[in-house]
mmCIF file of C-alpha atoms in Angstrom:
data_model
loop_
_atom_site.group_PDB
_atom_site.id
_atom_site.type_symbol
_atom_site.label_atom_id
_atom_site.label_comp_id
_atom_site.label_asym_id
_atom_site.label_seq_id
_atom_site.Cartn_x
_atom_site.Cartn_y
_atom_site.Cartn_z
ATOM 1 C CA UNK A 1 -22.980 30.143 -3.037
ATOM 2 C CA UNK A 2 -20.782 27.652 -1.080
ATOM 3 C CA UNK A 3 -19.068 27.786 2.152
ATOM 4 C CA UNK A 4 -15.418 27.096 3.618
ATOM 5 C CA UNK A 5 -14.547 26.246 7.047
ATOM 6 C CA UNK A 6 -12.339 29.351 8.607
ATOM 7 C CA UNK A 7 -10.026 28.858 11.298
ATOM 8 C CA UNK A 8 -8.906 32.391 12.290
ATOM 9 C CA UNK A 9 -6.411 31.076 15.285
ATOM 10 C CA UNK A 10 -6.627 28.424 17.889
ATOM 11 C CA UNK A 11 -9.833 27.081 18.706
ATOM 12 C CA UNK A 12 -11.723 29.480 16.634
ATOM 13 C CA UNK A 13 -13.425 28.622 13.488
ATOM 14 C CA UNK A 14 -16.705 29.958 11.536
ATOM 15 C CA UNK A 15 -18.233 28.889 8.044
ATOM 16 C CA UNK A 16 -17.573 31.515 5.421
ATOM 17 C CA UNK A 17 -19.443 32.366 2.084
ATOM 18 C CA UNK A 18 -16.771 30.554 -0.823
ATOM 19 C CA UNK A 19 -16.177 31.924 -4.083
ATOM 20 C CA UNK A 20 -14.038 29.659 -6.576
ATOM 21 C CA UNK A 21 -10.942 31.233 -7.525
ATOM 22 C CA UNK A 22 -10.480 31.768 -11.480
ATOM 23 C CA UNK A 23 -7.168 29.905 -12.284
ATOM 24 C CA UNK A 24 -4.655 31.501 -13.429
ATOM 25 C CA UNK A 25 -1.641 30.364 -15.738
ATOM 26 C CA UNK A 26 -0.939 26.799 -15.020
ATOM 27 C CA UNK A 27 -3.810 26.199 -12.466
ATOM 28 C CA UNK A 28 -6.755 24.480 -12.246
ATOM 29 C CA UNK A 29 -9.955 24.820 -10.507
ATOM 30 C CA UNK A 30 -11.066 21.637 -8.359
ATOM 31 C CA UNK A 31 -14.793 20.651 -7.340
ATOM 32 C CA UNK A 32 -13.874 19.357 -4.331
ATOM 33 C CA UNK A 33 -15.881 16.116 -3.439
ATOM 34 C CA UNK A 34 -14.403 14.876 -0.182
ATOM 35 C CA UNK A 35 -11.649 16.200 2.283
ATOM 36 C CA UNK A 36 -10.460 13.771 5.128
ATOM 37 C CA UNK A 37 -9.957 15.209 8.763
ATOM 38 C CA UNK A 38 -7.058 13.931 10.074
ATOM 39 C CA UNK A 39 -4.384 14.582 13.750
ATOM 40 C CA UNK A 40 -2.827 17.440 12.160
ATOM 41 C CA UNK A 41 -5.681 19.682 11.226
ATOM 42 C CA UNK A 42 -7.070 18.677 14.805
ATOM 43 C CA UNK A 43 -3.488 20.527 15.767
ATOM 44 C CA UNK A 44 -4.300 23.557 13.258
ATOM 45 C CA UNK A 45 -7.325 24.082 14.961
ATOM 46 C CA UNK A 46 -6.176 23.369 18.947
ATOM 47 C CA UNK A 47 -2.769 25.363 17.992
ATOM 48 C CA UNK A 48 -0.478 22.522 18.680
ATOM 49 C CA UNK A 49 1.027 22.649 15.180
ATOM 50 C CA UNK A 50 4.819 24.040 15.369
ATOM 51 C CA UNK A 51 5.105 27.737 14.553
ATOM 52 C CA UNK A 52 6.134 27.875 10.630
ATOM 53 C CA UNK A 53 4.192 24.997 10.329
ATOM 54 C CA UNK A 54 0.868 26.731 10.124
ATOM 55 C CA UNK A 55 -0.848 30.299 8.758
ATOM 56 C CA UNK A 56 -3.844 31.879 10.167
ATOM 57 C CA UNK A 57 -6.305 32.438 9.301
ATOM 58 C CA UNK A 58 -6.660 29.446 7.056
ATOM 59 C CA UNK A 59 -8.997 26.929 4.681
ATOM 60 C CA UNK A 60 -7.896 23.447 6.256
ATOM 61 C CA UNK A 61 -7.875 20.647 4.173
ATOM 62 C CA UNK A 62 -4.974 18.627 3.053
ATOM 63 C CA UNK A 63 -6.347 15.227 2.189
ATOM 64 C CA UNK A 64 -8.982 15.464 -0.913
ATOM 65 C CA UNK A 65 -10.138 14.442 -3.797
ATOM 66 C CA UNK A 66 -12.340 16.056 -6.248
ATOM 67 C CA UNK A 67 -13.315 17.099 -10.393
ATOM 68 C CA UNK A 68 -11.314 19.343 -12.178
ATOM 69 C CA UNK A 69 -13.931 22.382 -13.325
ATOM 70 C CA UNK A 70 -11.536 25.196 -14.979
ATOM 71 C CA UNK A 71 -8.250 25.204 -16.045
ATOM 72 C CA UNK A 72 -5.981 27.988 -16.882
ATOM 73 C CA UNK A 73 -3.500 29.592 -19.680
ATOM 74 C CA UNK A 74 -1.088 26.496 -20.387
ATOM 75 C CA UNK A 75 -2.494 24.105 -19.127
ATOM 76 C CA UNK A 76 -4.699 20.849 -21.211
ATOM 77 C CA UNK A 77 -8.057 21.399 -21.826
ATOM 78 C CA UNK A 78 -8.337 17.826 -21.542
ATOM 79 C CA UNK A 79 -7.801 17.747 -17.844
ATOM 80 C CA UNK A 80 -11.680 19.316 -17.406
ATOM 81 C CA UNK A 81 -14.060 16.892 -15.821
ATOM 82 C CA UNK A 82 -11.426 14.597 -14.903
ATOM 83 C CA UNK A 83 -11.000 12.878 -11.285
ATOM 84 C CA UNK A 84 -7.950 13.894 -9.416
ATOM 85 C CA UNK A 85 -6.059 14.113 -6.599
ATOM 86 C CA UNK A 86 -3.318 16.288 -5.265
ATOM 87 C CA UNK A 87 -0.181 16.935 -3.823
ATOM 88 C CA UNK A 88 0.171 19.372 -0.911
ATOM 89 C CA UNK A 89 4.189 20.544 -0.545
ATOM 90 C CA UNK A 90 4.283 23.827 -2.815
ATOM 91 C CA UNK A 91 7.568 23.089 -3.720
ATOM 92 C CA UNK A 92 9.831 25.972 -5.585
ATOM 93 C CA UNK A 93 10.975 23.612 -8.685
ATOM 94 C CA UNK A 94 14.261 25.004 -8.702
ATOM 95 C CA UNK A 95 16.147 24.211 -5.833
ATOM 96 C CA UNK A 96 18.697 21.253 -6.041
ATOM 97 C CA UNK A 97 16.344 19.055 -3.858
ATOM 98 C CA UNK A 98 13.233 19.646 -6.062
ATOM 99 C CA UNK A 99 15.285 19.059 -9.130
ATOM 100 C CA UNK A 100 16.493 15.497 -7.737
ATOM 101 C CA UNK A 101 12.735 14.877 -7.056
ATOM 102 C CA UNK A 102 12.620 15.373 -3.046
ATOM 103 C CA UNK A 103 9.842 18.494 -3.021
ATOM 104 C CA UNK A 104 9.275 17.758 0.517
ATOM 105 C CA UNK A 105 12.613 19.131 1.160
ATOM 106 C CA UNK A 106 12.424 21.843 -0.517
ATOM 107 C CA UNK A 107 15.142 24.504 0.193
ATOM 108 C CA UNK A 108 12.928 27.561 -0.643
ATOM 109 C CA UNK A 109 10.573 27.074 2.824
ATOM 110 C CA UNK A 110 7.833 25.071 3.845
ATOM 111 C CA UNK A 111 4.803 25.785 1.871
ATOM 112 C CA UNK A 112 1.924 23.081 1.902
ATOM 113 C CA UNK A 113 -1.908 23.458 0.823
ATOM 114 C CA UNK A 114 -4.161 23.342 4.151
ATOM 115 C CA UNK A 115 -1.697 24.400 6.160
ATOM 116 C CA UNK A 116 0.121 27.675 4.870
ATOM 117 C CA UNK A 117 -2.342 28.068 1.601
ATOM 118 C CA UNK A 118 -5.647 27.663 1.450
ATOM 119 C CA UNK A 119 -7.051 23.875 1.568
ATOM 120 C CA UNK A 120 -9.631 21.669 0.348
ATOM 121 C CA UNK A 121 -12.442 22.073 3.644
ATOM 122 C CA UNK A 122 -14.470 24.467 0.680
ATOM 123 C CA UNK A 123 -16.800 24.235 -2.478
ATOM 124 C CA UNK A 124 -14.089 24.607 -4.582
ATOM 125 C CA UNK A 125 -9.627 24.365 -4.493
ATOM 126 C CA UNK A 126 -7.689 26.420 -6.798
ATOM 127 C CA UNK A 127 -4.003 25.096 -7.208
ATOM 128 C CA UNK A 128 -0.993 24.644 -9.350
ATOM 129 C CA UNK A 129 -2.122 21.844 -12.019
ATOM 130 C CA UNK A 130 1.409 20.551 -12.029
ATOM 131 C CA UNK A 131 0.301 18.989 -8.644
ATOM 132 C CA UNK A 132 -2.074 17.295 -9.719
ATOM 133 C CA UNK A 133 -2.917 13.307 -10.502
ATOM 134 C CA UNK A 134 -5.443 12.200 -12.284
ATOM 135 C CA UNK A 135 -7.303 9.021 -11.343
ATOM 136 C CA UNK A 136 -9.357 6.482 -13.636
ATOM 137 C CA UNK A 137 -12.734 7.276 -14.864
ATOM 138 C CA UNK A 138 -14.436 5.161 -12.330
ATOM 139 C CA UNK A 139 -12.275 5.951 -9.462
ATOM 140 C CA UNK A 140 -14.607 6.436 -6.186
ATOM 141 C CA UNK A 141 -13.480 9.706 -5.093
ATOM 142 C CA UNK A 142 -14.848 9.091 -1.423
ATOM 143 C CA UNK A 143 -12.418 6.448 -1.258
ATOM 144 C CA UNK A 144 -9.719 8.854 -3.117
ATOM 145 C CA UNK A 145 -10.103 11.398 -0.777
ATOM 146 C CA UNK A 146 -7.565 8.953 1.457
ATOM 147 C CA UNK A 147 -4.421 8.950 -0.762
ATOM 148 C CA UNK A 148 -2.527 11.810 0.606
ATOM 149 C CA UNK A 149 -2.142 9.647 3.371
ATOM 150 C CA UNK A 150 -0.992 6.848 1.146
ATOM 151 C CA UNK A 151 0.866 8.463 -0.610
ATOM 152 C CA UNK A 152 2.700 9.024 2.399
ATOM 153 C CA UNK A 153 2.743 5.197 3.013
ATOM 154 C CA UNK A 154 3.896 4.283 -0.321
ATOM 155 C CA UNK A 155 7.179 7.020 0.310
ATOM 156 C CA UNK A 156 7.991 4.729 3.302
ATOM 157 C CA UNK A 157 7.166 1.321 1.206
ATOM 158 C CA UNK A 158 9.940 2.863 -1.475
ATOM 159 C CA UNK A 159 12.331 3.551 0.761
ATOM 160 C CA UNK A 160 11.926 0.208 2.364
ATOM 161 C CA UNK A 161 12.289 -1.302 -1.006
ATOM 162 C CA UNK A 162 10.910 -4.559 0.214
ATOM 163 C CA UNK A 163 11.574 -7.720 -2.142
ATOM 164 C CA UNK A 164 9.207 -10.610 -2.917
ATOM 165 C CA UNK A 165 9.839 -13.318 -0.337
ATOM 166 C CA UNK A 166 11.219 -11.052 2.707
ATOM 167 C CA UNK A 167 9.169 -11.200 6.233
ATOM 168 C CA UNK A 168 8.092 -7.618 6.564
ATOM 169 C CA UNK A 169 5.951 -5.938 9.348
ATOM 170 C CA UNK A 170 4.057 -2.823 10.345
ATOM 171 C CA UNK A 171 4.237 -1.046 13.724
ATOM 172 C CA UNK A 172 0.672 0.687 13.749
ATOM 173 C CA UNK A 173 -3.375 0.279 13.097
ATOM 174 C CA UNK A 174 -4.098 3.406 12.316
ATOM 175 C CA UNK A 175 -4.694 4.319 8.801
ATOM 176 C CA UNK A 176 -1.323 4.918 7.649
ATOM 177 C CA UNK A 177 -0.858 1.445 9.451
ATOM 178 C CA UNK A 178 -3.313 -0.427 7.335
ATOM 179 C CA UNK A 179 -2.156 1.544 4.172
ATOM 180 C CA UNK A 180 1.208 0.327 4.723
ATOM 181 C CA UNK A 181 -0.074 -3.560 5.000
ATOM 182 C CA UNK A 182 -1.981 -2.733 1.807
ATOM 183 C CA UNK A 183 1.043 -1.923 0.503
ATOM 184 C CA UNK A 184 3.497 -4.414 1.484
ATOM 185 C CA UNK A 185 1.174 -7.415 1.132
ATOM 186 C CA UNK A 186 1.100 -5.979 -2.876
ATOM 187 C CA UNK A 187 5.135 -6.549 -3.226
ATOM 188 C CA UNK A 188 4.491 -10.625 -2.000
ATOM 189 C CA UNK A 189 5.574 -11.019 1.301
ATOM 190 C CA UNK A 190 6.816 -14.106 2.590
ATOM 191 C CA UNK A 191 5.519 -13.367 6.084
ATOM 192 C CA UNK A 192 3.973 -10.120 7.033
ATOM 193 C CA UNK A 193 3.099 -9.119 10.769
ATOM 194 C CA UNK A 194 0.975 -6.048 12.131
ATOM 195 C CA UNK A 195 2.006 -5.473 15.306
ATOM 196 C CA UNK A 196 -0.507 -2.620 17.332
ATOM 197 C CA UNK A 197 -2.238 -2.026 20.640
ATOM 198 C CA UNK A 198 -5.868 -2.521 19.306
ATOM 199 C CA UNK A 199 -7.018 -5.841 19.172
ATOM 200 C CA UNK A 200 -9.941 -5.292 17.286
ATOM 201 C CA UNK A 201 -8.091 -4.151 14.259
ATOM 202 C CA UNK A 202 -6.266 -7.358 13.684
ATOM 203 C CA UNK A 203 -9.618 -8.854 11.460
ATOM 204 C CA UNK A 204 -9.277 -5.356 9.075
ATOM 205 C CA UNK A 205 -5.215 -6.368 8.936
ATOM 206 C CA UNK A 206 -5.974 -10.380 7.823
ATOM 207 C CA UNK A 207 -8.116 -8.560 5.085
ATOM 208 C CA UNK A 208 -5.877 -6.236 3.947
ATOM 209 C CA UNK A 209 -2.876 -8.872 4.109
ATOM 210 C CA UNK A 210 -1.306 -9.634 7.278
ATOM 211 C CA UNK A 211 -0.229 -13.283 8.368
ATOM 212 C CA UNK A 212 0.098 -12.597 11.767
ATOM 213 C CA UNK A 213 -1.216 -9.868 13.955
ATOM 214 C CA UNK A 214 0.490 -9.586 17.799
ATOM 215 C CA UNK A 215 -0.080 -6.959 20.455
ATOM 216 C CA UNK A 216 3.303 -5.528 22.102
ATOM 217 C CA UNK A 217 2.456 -7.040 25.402
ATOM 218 C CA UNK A 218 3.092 -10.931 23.333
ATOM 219 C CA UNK A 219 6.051 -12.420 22.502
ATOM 220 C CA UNK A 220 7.702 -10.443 19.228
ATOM 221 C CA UNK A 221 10.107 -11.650 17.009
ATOM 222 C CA UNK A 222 13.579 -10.288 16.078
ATOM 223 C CA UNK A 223 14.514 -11.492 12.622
ATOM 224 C CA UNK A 224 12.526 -9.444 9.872
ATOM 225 C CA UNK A 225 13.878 -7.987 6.885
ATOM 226 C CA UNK A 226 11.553 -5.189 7.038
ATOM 227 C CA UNK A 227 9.453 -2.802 8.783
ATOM 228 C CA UNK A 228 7.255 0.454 8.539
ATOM 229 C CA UNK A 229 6.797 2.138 11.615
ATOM 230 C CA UNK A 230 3.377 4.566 11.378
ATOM 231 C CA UNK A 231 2.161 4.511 15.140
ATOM 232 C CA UNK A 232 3.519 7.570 16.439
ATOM 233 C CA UNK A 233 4.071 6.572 20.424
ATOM 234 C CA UNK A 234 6.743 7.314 22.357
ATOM 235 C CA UNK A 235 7.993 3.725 22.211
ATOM 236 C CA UNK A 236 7.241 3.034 18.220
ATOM 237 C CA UNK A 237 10.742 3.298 17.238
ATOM 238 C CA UNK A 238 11.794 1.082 19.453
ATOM 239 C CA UNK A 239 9.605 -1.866 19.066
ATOM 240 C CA UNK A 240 9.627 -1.338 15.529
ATOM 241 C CA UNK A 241 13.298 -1.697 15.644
ATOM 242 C CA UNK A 242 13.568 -4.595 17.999
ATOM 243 C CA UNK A 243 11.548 -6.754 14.879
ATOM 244 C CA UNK A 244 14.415 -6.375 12.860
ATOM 245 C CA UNK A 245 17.335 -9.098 12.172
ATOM 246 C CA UNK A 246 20.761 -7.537 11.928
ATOM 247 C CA UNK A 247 21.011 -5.755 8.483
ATOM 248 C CA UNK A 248 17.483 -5.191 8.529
ATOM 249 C CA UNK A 249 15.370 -2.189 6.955
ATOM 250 C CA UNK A 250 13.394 0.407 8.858
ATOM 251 C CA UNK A 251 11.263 2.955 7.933
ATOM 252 C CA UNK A 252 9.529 5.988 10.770
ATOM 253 C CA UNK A 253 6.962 7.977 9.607
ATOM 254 C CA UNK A 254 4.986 8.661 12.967
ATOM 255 C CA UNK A 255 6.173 11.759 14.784
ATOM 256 C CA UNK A 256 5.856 11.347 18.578
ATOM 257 C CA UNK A 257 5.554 13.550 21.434
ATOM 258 C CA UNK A 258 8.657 15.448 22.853
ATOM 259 C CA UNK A 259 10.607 13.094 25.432
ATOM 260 C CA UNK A 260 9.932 9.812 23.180
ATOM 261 C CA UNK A 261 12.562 6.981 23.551
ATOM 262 C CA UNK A 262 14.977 7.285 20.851
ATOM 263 C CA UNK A 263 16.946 4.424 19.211
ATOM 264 C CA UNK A 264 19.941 3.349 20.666
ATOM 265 C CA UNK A 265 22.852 3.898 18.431
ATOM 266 C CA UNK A 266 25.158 1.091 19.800
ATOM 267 C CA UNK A 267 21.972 -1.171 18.738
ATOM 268 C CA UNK A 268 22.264 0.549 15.379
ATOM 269 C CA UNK A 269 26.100 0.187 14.637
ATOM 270 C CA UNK A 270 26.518 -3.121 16.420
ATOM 271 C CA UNK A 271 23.253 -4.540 14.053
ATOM 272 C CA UNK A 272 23.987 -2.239 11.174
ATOM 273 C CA UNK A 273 20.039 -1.082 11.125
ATOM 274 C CA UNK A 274 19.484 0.467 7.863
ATOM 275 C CA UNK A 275 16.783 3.353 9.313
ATOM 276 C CA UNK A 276 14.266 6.004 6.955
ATOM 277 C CA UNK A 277 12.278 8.361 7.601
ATOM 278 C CA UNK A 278 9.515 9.781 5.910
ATOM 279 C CA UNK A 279 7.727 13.733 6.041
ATOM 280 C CA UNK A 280 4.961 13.655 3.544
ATOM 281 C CA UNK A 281 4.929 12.204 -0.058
ATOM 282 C CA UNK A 282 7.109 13.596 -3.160
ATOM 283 C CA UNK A 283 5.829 13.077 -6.850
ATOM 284 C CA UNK A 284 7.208 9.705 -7.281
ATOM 285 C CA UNK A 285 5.149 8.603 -3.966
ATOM 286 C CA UNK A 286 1.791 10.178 -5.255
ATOM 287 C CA UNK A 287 2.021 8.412 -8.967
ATOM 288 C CA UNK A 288 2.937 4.806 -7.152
ATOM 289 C CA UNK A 289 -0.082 4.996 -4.716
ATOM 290 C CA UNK A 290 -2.356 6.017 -7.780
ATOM 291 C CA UNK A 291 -1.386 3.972 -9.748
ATOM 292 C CA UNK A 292 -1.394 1.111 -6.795
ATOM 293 C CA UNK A 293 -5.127 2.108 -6.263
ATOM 294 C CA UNK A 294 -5.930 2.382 -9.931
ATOM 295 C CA UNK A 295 -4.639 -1.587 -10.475
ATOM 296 C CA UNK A 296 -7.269 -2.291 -7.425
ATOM 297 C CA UNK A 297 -4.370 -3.264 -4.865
ATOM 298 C CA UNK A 298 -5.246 -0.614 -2.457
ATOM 299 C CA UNK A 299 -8.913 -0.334 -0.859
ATOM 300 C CA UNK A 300 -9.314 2.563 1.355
ATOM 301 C CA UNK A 301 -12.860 2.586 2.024
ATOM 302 C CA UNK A 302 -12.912 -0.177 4.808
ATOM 303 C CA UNK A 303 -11.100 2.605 6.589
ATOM 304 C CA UNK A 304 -13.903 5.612 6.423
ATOM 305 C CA UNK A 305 -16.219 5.104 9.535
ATOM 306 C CA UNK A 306 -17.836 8.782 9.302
ATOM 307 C CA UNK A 307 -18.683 10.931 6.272
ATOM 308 C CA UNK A 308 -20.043 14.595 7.666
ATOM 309 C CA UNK A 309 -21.595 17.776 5.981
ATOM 310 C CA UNK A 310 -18.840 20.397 5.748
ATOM 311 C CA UNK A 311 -20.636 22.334 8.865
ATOM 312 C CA UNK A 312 -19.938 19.753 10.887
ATOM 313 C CA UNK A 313 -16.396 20.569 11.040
ATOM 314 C CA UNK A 314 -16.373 20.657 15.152
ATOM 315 C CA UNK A 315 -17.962 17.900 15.542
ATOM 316 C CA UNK A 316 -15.191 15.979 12.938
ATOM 317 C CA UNK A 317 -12.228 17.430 15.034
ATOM 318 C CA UNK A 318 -13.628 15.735 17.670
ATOM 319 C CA UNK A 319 -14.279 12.272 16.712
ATOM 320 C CA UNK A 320 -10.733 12.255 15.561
ATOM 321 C CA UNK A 321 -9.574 13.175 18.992
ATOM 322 C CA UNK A 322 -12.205 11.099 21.204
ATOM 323 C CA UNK A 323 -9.849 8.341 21.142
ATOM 324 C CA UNK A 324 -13.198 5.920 20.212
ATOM 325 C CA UNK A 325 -11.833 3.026 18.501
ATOM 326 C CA UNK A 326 -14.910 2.839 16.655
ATOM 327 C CA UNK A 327 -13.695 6.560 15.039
ATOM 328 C CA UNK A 328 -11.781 5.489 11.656
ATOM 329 C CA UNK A 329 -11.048 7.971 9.058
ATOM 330 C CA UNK A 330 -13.534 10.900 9.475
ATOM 331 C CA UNK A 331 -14.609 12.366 5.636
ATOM 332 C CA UNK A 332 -16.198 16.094 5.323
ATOM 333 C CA UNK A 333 -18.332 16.356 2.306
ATOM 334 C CA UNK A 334 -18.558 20.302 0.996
#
């Protein structure tokens, strides 16, 4: 028998016995190979996740990738023994935002596997089959198990709709920072600048794509066509912003601390900013980044520094808080 990591409220957690859960009529039953750790199950587990946001007790796990075992009633036999990855937002299907294709604005309630339903940090992940994607034969799933994040990337890279030939940049190392220069660099850039606070990250940026790499205390330009914000910090926005020529394109997807510096709106009007923002990844996101990552465009495994036995589910959610720039993306192998 398997286990599952428990979280039964804040800061309390044991490992479970796991029994697979049959699926039902239009599910599927998921061997799950890898499940990444990333800040928001460290805030499921410290509390810090907004109420409504969160259901205890609860299976963690949002970011996965695994082998489809079982299937049930209605759905292709075909899909057994094939590598996949899946969507989180439980969307309702009938709303007006679901039909237009936005599920993560979904007017039925917020509903997301890991969070509110029962995620992937177990033997096994029973879920609707309609949310899954299926990946190519020789996919490496411990490198799959990062495309929920991209997928979230590659819903900002859409909405930026960056053209060959325009100067783009990123605001952010992290992981959804080098996804995003993985991304942009595959739409040919004429220029394309990573702008962080981590020096050391700007020889991982050249190899995934960047021409220029700057920390915020240099010089920064003000002319780009485009830019994907990921970083998170209280003053993201704004330097992200400041990069941009009038008319330019920007795109948020990190969500800051209360009190953060917002944007000014003169600066908007007067500039005529075009501004996103992004809150996970709908369908259209998920089939561009695998399909990106199927075509070979998108490497995530420069990015995975730790890969832990499921038990050592503490010791993850604390590598991802220590603040260690050595600490990449942290993987949890049931």
């Amino acid at each position: 028998m398997s286990t599952a990591v428990l979280v039964e409220g804040p800061g309390e957690h044991r490992m479970v016995p796991h029994e697979p859960v049959r699926p039902s009529a239009g599910e599927a039953l998921v061997r799950v190979h890898a499940v990444g750790i990333c800040g928001s199950d460290r805030e499921v587990y410290q509390g810090n996740r907004p109420e409504g946001y969160v259901r205890y007790p609860l299976t963690p796990g949002h970011e996965w990738s695994g082998t489809v075992e079982e299937v049930g009633t209605g759905v292709p036999a075909t899909l057994v023994g094939r590598k996949v990855v899946g969507e989180g937002f439980r969307n309702c299907q009938v709303c007006d935002r679901c039909h237009a294709g936005e599920t993560t604005l979904c007017t039925a309630g917020y509903e997301e596997t890991g969070f509110t339903r029962p995620g992937a940090m177990a033997g096994t992940l029973t879920l609707p089959a309609r949310l899954l994607h299926v990946l190519p034969d020789d996919a490496d799933l411990t490198a799959a198990a990062l495309l929920e994040p991209a997928a979230c990337i590659a819903a900002a890279a859409l909405k930026a709709n960056a053209r060959p030939g325009e100067r783009v940049a990123v605001v952010g190392t992290g992981t959804l920072g080098m996804f995003a220069v993985q991304f942009l660099k595959a739409g040919s850039p004429a220029e394309l600048l990573v702008v962080g606070t981590r020096p050391d990250r700007a020889a991982l940026s050249r190899e995934f794509g960047a021409t220029d790499f700057r920390t915020r205390d240099q010089e920064l330009p003000d002319d780009f066509d485009v830019v994907i914000e990921t970083a998170g910090s209280a003053s993201a926005a704004r330097t992200a912003a400041s990069l941009l020529r009038r008319g330019g394109r920007l795109v948020l997807t990190g969500i800051p601390a209360p009190g953060a510096e917002g944007l000014d709106p003169t600066d908007l009007v007067v500039r005529q900013l075009e501004v996103h923002t992004v809150f996970g990844a709908p369908p259209e996101a998920w089939a561009h980044t695998v399909r990106v990552f199927g075509a070979g465009l998108l490497n995530p495994s420069p990015l995975v520094t730790h890969e832990l036995p499921l038990a050592a589910f503490p010791e993850a959610i604390e590598l991802v808080g220590s603040g260690d720039p050595k600490v990449g993306k942290v993987l949890l192998k049931p």
